Amino acid sequence: GQPNQRFLFVTSPSPLPVFMADPQLLRFVHKNAISNACKYGKRGGPVTTDISFKDNEITMNVTNLPGPYHEALVRMGNSARKAVFEPGNMLHPDLGEGQDLASLNQSQTHSSGDGGWIIKKCAKALGGDCSIKFHESRTVFTLRCPAKFERKMSIGNQSDSEYLDASDFCIPSNTWGIGIDDSRVQRKLLAKMLCLCGIHEDKTRVLGKSNQEIMEFENIMLTTVRENPEDFVFVIVDENLDIDGDGTLLTVSGSHSVERVRKLLNSEEEARLLCLVRSANDSRDDLALYSSRAHGYIPKGPVLKRDSLLQLIAPCWIERFGV
C-alpha cells in the first residue's frame, strides 16, 4: 500500500539493525510523543519520526508543525522546554497572548499534566534523556538513549546474546554469492547487496528472471557448494517465488527450497553454507519457520549503504562461521 503521508517514519541506517533496548519503554515514549504532536501541533499536519542508530546510541526525533500558542512557547524559551517535563504542568490550556510561565500553576491538577514528566522518567529508565525544542517553524521532541548492537548466539536461545561492532567485518574472498527473486528490481538490489558484501562479480549469480531459473535454483545451489569444496557459499533467497504455470500462478517457497538442499548436503558441505531468507511484513511464526529451514532471515527493504548492509549480514555470518 501507499506510505502514510501524515505519519512519516525515517531510519538511519535503513533498515535499523537489531539492538538491545527496552521495547515497551521505547514504544511508550514514541506513542506519547506522537500523541502530543497531534494534540498540540498543527491540526492534521504531518508528524515525522526520525530514528538513528550510531555509536551504540539511539536518537529519536518526533517533529510537528506549529499549533496554537506556539509563538508564546517560542518566546518563553528555556522555561517552556523545562516546564513540559515538570509534574502537574499543562502549558497549552493556560497560554494565551501576553501570558507566561507564571500561569502554568494556576488551576492545574497533578493528574492532568504528568505526561511529560512520565516520559522523562521513561527516558531516564532507558539510561538516556529527552528534551523538546520550540523552533519558529516546528516543534521537535528528542529522545537519546544507549543501545547495544545485538548478535544472537543461537537462534533457539533468545536469552543468549553478545555485542558486535560490524564496522571491520569483511566476507572472505573465497565466497560465492547466490541470490534469487522473481522481481527485476529486487534482483538488481540483490546483485548490489552481494557486491557490497565484498563478493566478486565472477562468483556472483542472481536468479529468478524466468520460470526455468527458479526451478533450477536448488540444483545450482547444490552444484555450487559441491564444485567448490574450499569455498563458502552465501545465499539470499526471497520467500515467495512466483511461477507462471500455463496461466496459473504458482508460488515456490524459497525457504523450503533451501531446506531441501541442506538435507542433500553432507555435514562438511553444509558447514560451508549460509542461507538467509529475505522477507517483508512476516509474523513471528513465519520468521521462526524461516530460521528453522535456513540459517536466518533479513528484512526486505532498500539497503543503499555498505555499513547498514553489514550490520545485517555480519551477525549471521559470525554466528555461522565465527570471527
mmCIF file of C-alpha atoms in Angstrom:
data_model
loop_
_atom_site.group_PDB
_atom_site.id
_atom_site.type_symbol
_atom_site.label_atom_id
_atom_site.label_comp_id
_atom_site.label_asym_id
_atom_site.label_seq_id
_atom_site.Cartn_x
_atom_site.Cartn_y
_atom_site.Cartn_z
ATOM 1 C CA GLY A 1 0.000 0.000 0.000
ATOM 2 C CA GLN A 2 0.921 3.656 -0.144
ATOM 3 C CA PRO A 3 3.009 5.048 2.741
ATOM 4 C CA ASN A 4 1.144 7.201 5.254
ATOM 5 C CA GLN A 5 1.695 10.781 4.125
ATOM 6 C CA ARG A 6 0.919 12.276 7.532
ATOM 7 C CA PHE A 7 2.926 9.998 9.809
ATOM 8 C CA LEU A 8 6.339 9.659 8.209
ATOM 9 C CA PHE A 9 8.955 7.275 9.592
ATOM 10 C CA VAL A 10 12.630 7.565 8.654
ATOM 11 C CA THR A 11 15.526 5.459 9.955
ATOM 12 C CA SER A 12 19.275 5.662 9.610
ATOM 13 C CA PRO A 13 20.646 3.181 8.738
ATOM 14 C CA SER A 14 17.719 1.684 6.863
ATOM 15 C CA PRO A 15 16.707 -0.846 7.938
ATOM 16 C CA LEU A 16 17.793 -0.435 11.537
ATOM 17 C CA PRO A 17 19.949 -3.251 12.935
ATOM 18 C CA VAL A 18 18.817 -5.374 15.861
ATOM 19 C CA PHE A 19 19.781 -3.650 19.099
ATOM 20 C CA MET A 20 19.247 -4.119 22.809
ATOM 21 C CA ALA A 21 16.799 -1.701 24.465
ATOM 22 C CA ASP A 22 13.537 -1.958 26.392
ATOM 23 C CA PRO A 23 10.869 -2.199 23.659
ATOM 24 C CA GLN A 24 7.937 -1.348 25.940
ATOM 25 C CA LEU A 25 9.541 1.859 27.175
ATOM 26 C CA LEU A 26 10.540 2.875 23.644
ATOM 27 C CA ARG A 27 7.010 2.254 22.380
ATOM 28 C CA PHE A 28 5.511 4.195 25.292
ATOM 29 C CA VAL A 29 7.751 7.212 24.715
ATOM 30 C CA HIS A 30 7.145 7.189 20.969
ATOM 31 C CA LYS A 31 3.372 6.750 21.349
ATOM 32 C CA ASN A 32 3.152 9.685 23.741
ATOM 33 C CA ALA A 33 5.388 11.882 21.582
ATOM 34 C CA ILE A 34 3.154 11.190 18.566
ATOM 35 C CA SER A 35 0.017 11.818 20.638
ATOM 36 C CA ASN A 36 1.334 15.172 21.863
ATOM 37 C CA ALA A 37 2.412 16.172 18.351
ATOM 38 C CA CYS A 38 -1.128 15.512 17.101
ATOM 39 C CA LYS A 39 -2.767 17.176 20.084
ATOM 40 C CA TYR A 40 -0.684 20.339 20.263
ATOM 41 C CA GLY A 41 0.760 20.667 16.741
ATOM 42 C CA LYS A 42 -0.911 21.860 13.563
ATOM 43 C CA ARG A 43 -4.282 20.200 13.179
ATOM 44 C CA GLY A 44 -3.971 17.433 10.596
ATOM 45 C CA GLY A 45 -0.350 18.390 9.939
ATOM 46 C CA PRO A 46 2.481 15.954 9.205
ATOM 47 C CA VAL A 47 4.295 14.260 12.077
ATOM 48 C CA THR A 48 7.720 12.845 11.310
ATOM 49 C CA THR A 49 9.614 10.254 13.339
ATOM 50 C CA ASP A 50 13.343 10.105 12.603
ATOM 51 C CA ILE A 51 15.329 7.352 14.356
ATOM 52 C CA SER A 52 19.081 6.950 14.015
ATOM 53 C CA PHE A 53 21.445 4.376 15.496
ATOM 54 C CA LYS A 54 25.114 5.319 15.758
ATOM 55 C CA ASP A 55 27.945 4.626 18.199
ATOM 56 C CA ASN A 56 25.689 2.453 20.372
ATOM 57 C CA GLU A 57 23.141 5.228 20.820
ATOM 58 C CA ILE A 58 19.562 5.645 19.631
ATOM 59 C CA THR A 59 18.342 9.140 18.766
ATOM 60 C CA MET A 60 14.623 9.559 18.100
ATOM 61 C CA ASN A 61 13.202 12.876 16.887
ATOM 62 C CA VAL A 62 9.448 13.451 16.579
ATOM 63 C CA THR A 63 8.703 16.649 14.666
ATOM 64 C CA ASN A 64 5.419 18.507 14.122
ATOM 65 C CA LEU A 65 4.357 21.842 12.663
ATOM 66 C CA PRO A 66 3.323 24.724 14.981
ATOM 67 C CA GLY A 67 -0.074 24.608 16.643
ATOM 68 C CA PRO A 68 -1.999 27.065 18.863
ATOM 69 C CA TYR A 69 0.079 29.074 21.358
ATOM 70 C CA HIS A 70 3.297 28.084 19.579
ATOM 71 C CA GLU A 71 4.544 31.669 19.354
ATOM 72 C CA ALA A 72 4.107 32.076 23.105
ATOM 73 C CA LEU A 73 6.100 28.888 23.727
ATOM 74 C CA VAL A 74 8.900 30.122 21.480
ATOM 75 C CA ARG A 75 9.024 33.417 23.417
ATOM 76 C CA MET A 76 9.266 31.541 26.706
ATOM 77 C CA GLY A 77 12.459 29.794 25.550
ATOM 78 C CA ASN A 78 14.153 27.546 28.109
ATOM 79 C CA SER A 79 11.405 27.973 30.685
ATOM 80 C CA ALA A 80 8.865 26.328 28.364
ATOM 81 C CA ARG A 81 11.234 23.490 27.495
ATOM 82 C CA LYS A 82 11.772 22.747 31.176
ATOM 83 C CA ALA A 83 8.126 23.130 32.143
ATOM 84 C CA VAL A 84 6.980 20.456 29.677
ATOM 85 C CA PHE A 85 8.649 17.765 31.813
ATOM 86 C CA GLU A 86 7.602 19.024 35.251
ATOM 87 C CA PRO A 87 4.855 17.120 37.117
ATOM 88 C CA GLY A 88 1.379 18.636 37.089
ATOM 89 C CA ASN A 89 2.032 21.145 34.311
ATOM 90 C CA MET A 90 -0.027 21.690 31.180
ATOM 91 C CA LEU A 91 1.360 24.522 29.091
ATOM 92 C CA HIS A 92 -1.222 24.932 26.371
ATOM 93 C CA PRO A 93 -4.521 25.488 28.223
ATOM 94 C CA ASP A 94 -3.115 28.486 30.119
ATOM 95 C CA LEU A 95 -1.079 30.091 27.358
ATOM 96 C CA GLY A 96 -2.711 32.996 25.599
ATOM 97 C CA GLU A 97 -1.415 36.263 24.300
ATOM 98 C CA GLY A 98 0.692 38.001 26.905
ATOM 99 C CA GLN A 99 0.808 35.027 29.264
ATOM 100 C CA ASP A 100 3.957 33.413 30.589
ATOM 101 C CA LEU A 101 5.227 30.635 32.830
ATOM 102 C CA ALA A 102 3.549 32.057 35.930
ATOM 103 C CA SER A 103 0.178 30.927 34.608
ATOM 104 C CA LEU A 104 1.291 27.307 34.452
ATOM 105 C CA ASN A 105 0.489 26.616 38.097
ATOM 106 C CA GLN A 106 -2.964 28.171 38.022
ATOM 107 C CA SER A 107 -5.963 25.851 38.157
ATOM 108 C CA GLN A 108 -3.966 22.705 37.275
ATOM 109 C CA THR A 109 -4.429 19.303 38.832
ATOM 110 C CA HIS A 110 -1.498 16.943 39.342
ATOM 111 C CA SER A 111 -3.078 14.135 37.364
ATOM 112 C CA SER A 112 -3.801 16.185 34.231
ATOM 113 C CA GLY A 113 -0.273 17.353 33.470
ATOM 114 C CA ASP A 114 2.047 14.451 34.187
ATOM 115 C CA GLY A 115 2.572 13.194 30.631
ATOM 116 C CA GLY A 116 5.877 14.934 30.013
ATOM 117 C CA TRP A 117 7.121 14.074 33.490
ATOM 118 C CA ILE A 118 6.341 10.367 32.924
ATOM 119 C CA ILE A 119 8.089 10.421 29.525
ATOM 120 C CA LYS A 120 11.139 11.948 31.213
ATOM 121 C CA LYS A 121 11.123 9.144 33.779
ATOM 122 C CA CYS A 122 10.931 6.555 30.973
ATOM 123 C CA ALA A 123 13.874 8.184 29.197
ATOM 124 C CA LYS A 124 15.896 8.008 32.409
ATOM 125 C CA ALA A 125 14.906 4.347 32.858
ATOM 126 C CA LEU A 126 16.307 3.699 29.377
ATOM 127 C CA GLY A 127 19.579 5.212 30.568
ATOM 128 C CA GLY A 128 19.101 8.333 28.473
ATOM 129 C CA ASP A 129 17.253 11.628 28.458
ATOM 130 C CA CYS A 130 14.678 13.555 26.455
ATOM 131 C CA SER A 131 14.134 17.175 25.510
ATOM 132 C CA ILE A 132 11.876 19.394 23.460
ATOM 133 C CA LYS A 133 12.607 22.480 21.379
ATOM 134 C CA PHE A 134 10.076 25.016 20.119
ATOM 135 C CA HIS A 135 11.559 26.383 16.907
ATOM 136 C CA GLU A 136 9.763 29.108 14.976
ATOM 137 C CA SER A 137 8.684 26.685 12.257
ATOM 138 C CA ARG A 138 8.383 23.394 14.154
ATOM 139 C CA THR A 139 8.446 21.550 17.470
ATOM 140 C CA VAL A 140 10.994 18.747 17.931
ATOM 141 C CA PHE A 141 10.848 16.153 20.710
ATOM 142 C CA THR A 142 14.121 14.231 21.102
ATOM 143 C CA LEU A 143 14.926 11.022 22.959
ATOM 144 C CA ARG A 144 18.516 9.820 23.301
ATOM 145 C CA CYS A 145 19.430 6.563 24.985
ATOM 146 C CA PRO A 146 22.168 3.911 24.822
ATOM 147 C CA ALA A 147 21.503 0.774 22.766
ATOM 148 C CA LYS A 148 23.886 -2.061 22.049
ATOM 149 C CA PHE A 149 24.028 -3.715 18.644
ATOM 150 C CA GLU A 150 22.977 -7.305 19.306
ATOM 151 C CA ARG A 151 24.081 -10.586 17.809
ATOM 152 C CA LYS A 152 22.096 -13.664 18.765
ATOM 153 C CA MET A 153 24.492 -16.513 19.501
ATOM 154 C CA SER A 154 21.849 -19.150 18.898
ATOM 155 C CA ILE A 155 18.576 -18.917 17.033
ATOM 156 C CA GLY A 156 16.992 -21.214 19.570
ATOM 157 C CA ASN A 157 18.237 -19.356 22.635
ATOM 158 C CA GLN A 158 16.806 -15.868 22.705
ATOM 159 C CA SER A 159 18.433 -15.010 26.032
ATOM 160 C CA ASP A 160 21.986 -15.730 24.905
ATOM 161 C CA SER A 161 23.448 -12.661 23.179
ATOM 162 C CA GLU A 162 26.602 -10.679 22.781
ATOM 163 C CA TYR A 163 27.535 -7.450 21.078
ATOM 164 C CA LEU A 164 29.309 -6.910 17.826
ATOM 165 C CA ASP A 165 30.915 -3.988 16.027
ATOM 166 C CA ALA A 166 30.429 -4.743 12.322
ATOM 167 C CA SER A 167 32.486 -1.808 11.028
ATOM 168 C CA ASP A 168 35.545 -4.008 10.295
ATOM 169 C CA PHE A 169 33.631 -7.044 9.064
ATOM 170 C CA CYS A 170 34.530 -8.471 5.654
ATOM 171 C CA ILE A 171 33.266 -11.592 3.888
ATOM 172 C CA PRO A 172 36.223 -13.816 2.843
ATOM 173 C CA SER A 173 37.346 -13.634 -0.782
ATOM 174 C CA ASN A 174 36.693 -17.376 -1.269
ATOM 175 C CA THR A 175 32.929 -16.852 -1.052
ATOM 176 C CA TRP A 176 30.325 -17.487 -3.746
ATOM 177 C CA GLY A 177 27.127 -15.456 -3.709
ATOM 178 C CA ILE A 178 23.723 -16.642 -4.936
ATOM 179 C CA GLY A 179 20.570 -14.545 -4.845
ATOM 180 C CA ILE A 180 17.094 -15.292 -6.131
ATOM 181 C CA ASP A 181 13.981 -13.137 -6.546
ATOM 182 C CA ASP A 182 11.200 -13.053 -9.137
ATOM 183 C CA SER A 183 11.240 -9.220 -9.230
ATOM 184 C CA ARG A 184 13.621 -7.482 -11.657
ATOM 185 C CA VAL A 185 14.047 -4.559 -9.257
ATOM 186 C CA GLN A 186 14.801 -6.883 -6.355
ATOM 187 C CA ARG A 187 17.287 -8.864 -8.448
ATOM 188 C CA LYS A 188 19.203 -5.671 -9.180
ATOM 189 C CA LEU A 189 19.173 -4.901 -5.472
ATOM 190 C CA LEU A 190 20.373 -8.419 -4.639
ATOM 191 C CA ALA A 191 23.295 -8.028 -7.057
ATOM 192 C CA LYS A 192 24.203 -4.758 -5.374
ATOM 193 C CA MET A 193 23.940 -6.305 -1.916
ATOM 194 C CA LEU A 194 26.251 -9.189 -2.796
ATOM 195 C CA CYS A 195 28.722 -6.732 -4.329
ATOM 196 C CA LEU A 196 28.646 -4.505 -1.235
ATOM 197 C CA CYS A 197 29.324 -7.590 0.893
ATOM 198 C CA GLY A 198 32.597 -7.951 -0.991
ATOM 199 C CA ILE A 199 31.728 -10.924 -3.189
ATOM 200 C CA HIS A 200 33.428 -10.728 -6.586
ATOM 201 C CA GLU A 201 31.220 -10.445 -9.662
ATOM 202 C CA ASP A 202 32.750 -13.642 -11.084
ATOM 203 C CA LYS A 203 31.479 -15.531 -8.033
ATOM 204 C CA THR A 204 28.011 -13.985 -8.009
ATOM 205 C CA ARG A 205 24.857 -15.372 -9.575
ATOM 206 C CA VAL A 206 21.428 -13.737 -9.257
ATOM 207 C CA LEU A 207 18.495 -15.867 -10.409
ATOM 208 C CA GLY A 208 14.746 -15.561 -10.887
ATOM 209 C CA LYS A 209 14.185 -13.833 -14.224
ATOM 210 C CA SER A 210 12.432 -16.904 -15.651
ATOM 211 C CA ASN A 211 10.476 -19.945 -14.540
ATOM 212 C CA GLN A 212 13.434 -22.103 -15.531
ATOM 213 C CA GLU A 213 15.872 -20.217 -13.293
ATOM 214 C CA ILE A 214 13.521 -20.584 -10.340
ATOM 215 C CA MET A 215 13.089 -24.297 -10.996
ATOM 216 C CA GLU A 216 16.869 -24.778 -11.353
ATOM 217 C CA PHE A 217 17.740 -22.820 -8.209
ATOM 218 C CA GLU A 218 18.106 -25.853 -5.945
ATOM 219 C CA ASN A 219 20.373 -27.651 -8.402
ATOM 220 C CA ILE A 220 22.524 -24.536 -8.944
ATOM 221 C CA MET A 221 22.906 -24.074 -5.198
ATOM 222 C CA LEU A 222 23.792 -27.734 -4.675
ATOM 223 C CA THR A 223 26.308 -27.738 -7.537
ATOM 224 C CA THR A 224 27.996 -24.525 -6.368
ATOM 225 C CA VAL A 225 28.626 -25.986 -2.920
ATOM 226 C CA ARG A 226 29.931 -29.324 -4.195
ATOM 227 C CA GLU A 227 32.121 -27.960 -7.000
ATOM 228 C CA ASN A 228 33.922 -25.531 -4.681
ATOM 229 C CA PRO A 229 34.958 -27.613 -1.653
ATOM 230 C CA GLU A 230 37.339 -24.966 -0.260
ATOM 231 C CA ASP A 231 34.890 -22.066 -0.534
ATOM 232 C CA PHE A 232 31.946 -20.604 1.350
ATOM 233 C CA VAL A 233 28.559 -20.189 -0.330
ATOM 234 C CA PHE A 234 26.310 -17.301 0.733
ATOM 235 C CA VAL A 235 22.669 -17.453 -0.397
ATOM 236 C CA ILE A 236 19.960 -14.792 -0.099
ATOM 237 C CA VAL A 237 16.563 -16.125 -1.115
ATOM 238 C CA ASP A 238 13.166 -14.469 -1.465
ATOM 239 C CA GLU A 239 10.475 -16.439 0.348
ATOM 240 C CA ASN A 240 7.729 -16.200 -2.286
ATOM 241 C CA LEU A 241 8.893 -17.027 -5.808
ATOM 242 C CA ASP A 242 6.078 -16.827 -8.350
ATOM 243 C CA ILE A 243 5.979 -19.128 -11.379
ATOM 244 C CA ASP A 244 3.536 -18.714 -14.239
ATOM 245 C CA GLY A 245 2.329 -22.229 -14.998
ATOM 246 C CA ASP A 246 0.178 -22.061 -18.161
ATOM 247 C CA GLY A 247 -1.773 -19.077 -16.901
ATOM 248 C CA THR A 248 -1.908 -20.334 -13.314
ATOM 249 C CA LEU A 249 0.305 -18.504 -10.838
ATOM 250 C CA LEU A 250 2.214 -20.882 -8.593
ATOM 251 C CA THR A 251 4.337 -19.849 -5.616
ATOM 252 C CA VAL A 252 7.538 -21.629 -4.653
ATOM 253 C CA SER A 253 8.763 -21.230 -1.068
ATOM 254 C CA GLY A 254 12.386 -20.057 -1.087
ATOM 255 C CA SER A 255 12.989 -21.257 2.458
ATOM 256 C CA HIS A 256 11.590 -24.696 1.616
ATOM 257 C CA SER A 257 13.964 -24.927 -1.354
ATOM 258 C CA VAL A 258 16.875 -24.092 0.923
ATOM 259 C CA GLU A 259 15.761 -26.746 3.407
ATOM 260 C CA ARG A 260 15.683 -29.407 0.696
ATOM 261 C CA VAL A 261 19.217 -28.557 -0.456
ATOM 262 C CA ARG A 262 20.584 -28.567 3.091
ATOM 263 C CA LYS A 263 19.222 -32.100 3.588
ATOM 264 C CA LEU A 264 21.031 -33.272 0.450
ATOM 265 C CA LEU A 265 24.422 -31.967 1.593
ATOM 266 C CA ASN A 266 26.717 -33.861 3.935
ATOM 267 C CA SER A 267 27.791 -32.203 7.176
ATOM 268 C CA GLU A 268 31.087 -30.852 5.790
ATOM 269 C CA GLU A 269 29.367 -29.355 2.748
ATOM 270 C CA GLU A 270 26.530 -27.835 4.769
ATOM 271 C CA ALA A 271 29.032 -26.302 7.198
ATOM 272 C CA ARG A 272 30.288 -24.001 4.394
ATOM 273 C CA LEU A 273 26.812 -22.724 3.543
ATOM 274 C CA LEU A 274 24.973 -19.648 4.853
ATOM 275 C CA CYS A 275 21.378 -19.204 3.663
ATOM 276 C CA LEU A 276 19.257 -16.192 4.629
ATOM 277 C CA VAL A 277 15.597 -15.684 3.777
ATOM 278 C CA ARG A 278 14.744 -12.138 2.731
ATOM 279 C CA SER A 279 11.169 -11.253 3.592
ATOM 280 C CA ALA A 280 8.837 -8.400 4.461
ATOM 281 C CA ASN A 281 5.947 -7.962 6.907
ATOM 282 C CA ASP A 282 6.057 -11.506 8.230
ATOM 283 C CA SER A 283 4.793 -12.729 11.598
ATOM 284 C CA ARG A 284 6.981 -14.055 14.379
ATOM 285 C CA ASP A 285 5.833 -17.574 13.487
ATOM 286 C CA ASP A 286 6.856 -17.022 9.851
ATOM 287 C CA LEU A 287 10.303 -15.794 10.885
ATOM 288 C CA ALA A 288 10.764 -18.765 13.206
ATOM 289 C CA LEU A 289 9.880 -21.074 10.301
ATOM 290 C CA TYR A 290 12.431 -19.391 8.013
ATOM 291 C CA SER A 291 15.108 -19.744 10.678
ATOM 292 C CA SER A 292 14.360 -23.455 11.027
ATOM 293 C CA ARG A 293 14.606 -24.054 7.281
ATOM 294 C CA ALA A 294 17.522 -21.724 6.548
ATOM 295 C CA HIS A 295 20.135 -20.135 8.817
ATOM 296 C CA GLY A 296 18.263 -16.898 9.484
ATOM 297 C CA TYR A 297 16.468 -14.036 7.799
ATOM 298 C CA ILE A 298 16.933 -10.392 6.895
ATOM 299 C CA PRO A 299 14.264 -7.733 6.253
ATOM 300 C CA LYS A 300 13.272 -6.936 2.695
ATOM 301 C CA GLY A 301 13.895 -3.252 2.107
ATOM 302 C CA PRO A 302 16.258 -0.844 0.398
ATOM 303 C CA VAL A 303 19.863 -1.279 1.520
ATOM 304 C CA LEU A 304 21.809 1.536 -0.048
ATOM 305 C CA LYS A 305 24.919 1.794 2.107
ATOM 306 C CA ARG A 306 27.571 -0.818 2.822
ATOM 307 C CA ASP A 307 27.639 -0.110 6.572
ATOM 308 C CA SER A 308 23.902 -0.690 7.022
ATOM 309 C CA LEU A 309 24.076 -3.913 4.997
ATOM 310 C CA LEU A 310 26.993 -5.276 7.023
ATOM 311 C CA GLN A 311 25.079 -4.534 10.219
ATOM 312 C CA LEU A 312 22.562 -7.088 8.948
ATOM 313 C CA ILE A 313 24.928 -9.674 7.486
ATOM 314 C CA ALA A 314 27.812 -9.685 9.989
ATOM 315 C CA PRO A 315 25.887 -11.197 12.945
ATOM 316 C CA CYS A 316 24.536 -14.010 10.759
ATOM 317 C CA TRP A 317 27.950 -14.750 9.243
ATOM 318 C CA ILE A 318 29.848 -14.723 12.538
ATOM 319 C CA GLU A 319 27.195 -16.821 14.268
ATOM 320 C CA ARG A 320 27.566 -19.365 11.469
ATOM 321 C CA PHE A 321 31.313 -19.378 10.843
ATOM 322 C CA GLY A 322 32.895 -17.493 13.761
ATOM 323 C CA VAL A 323 35.029 -14.362 13.672
#
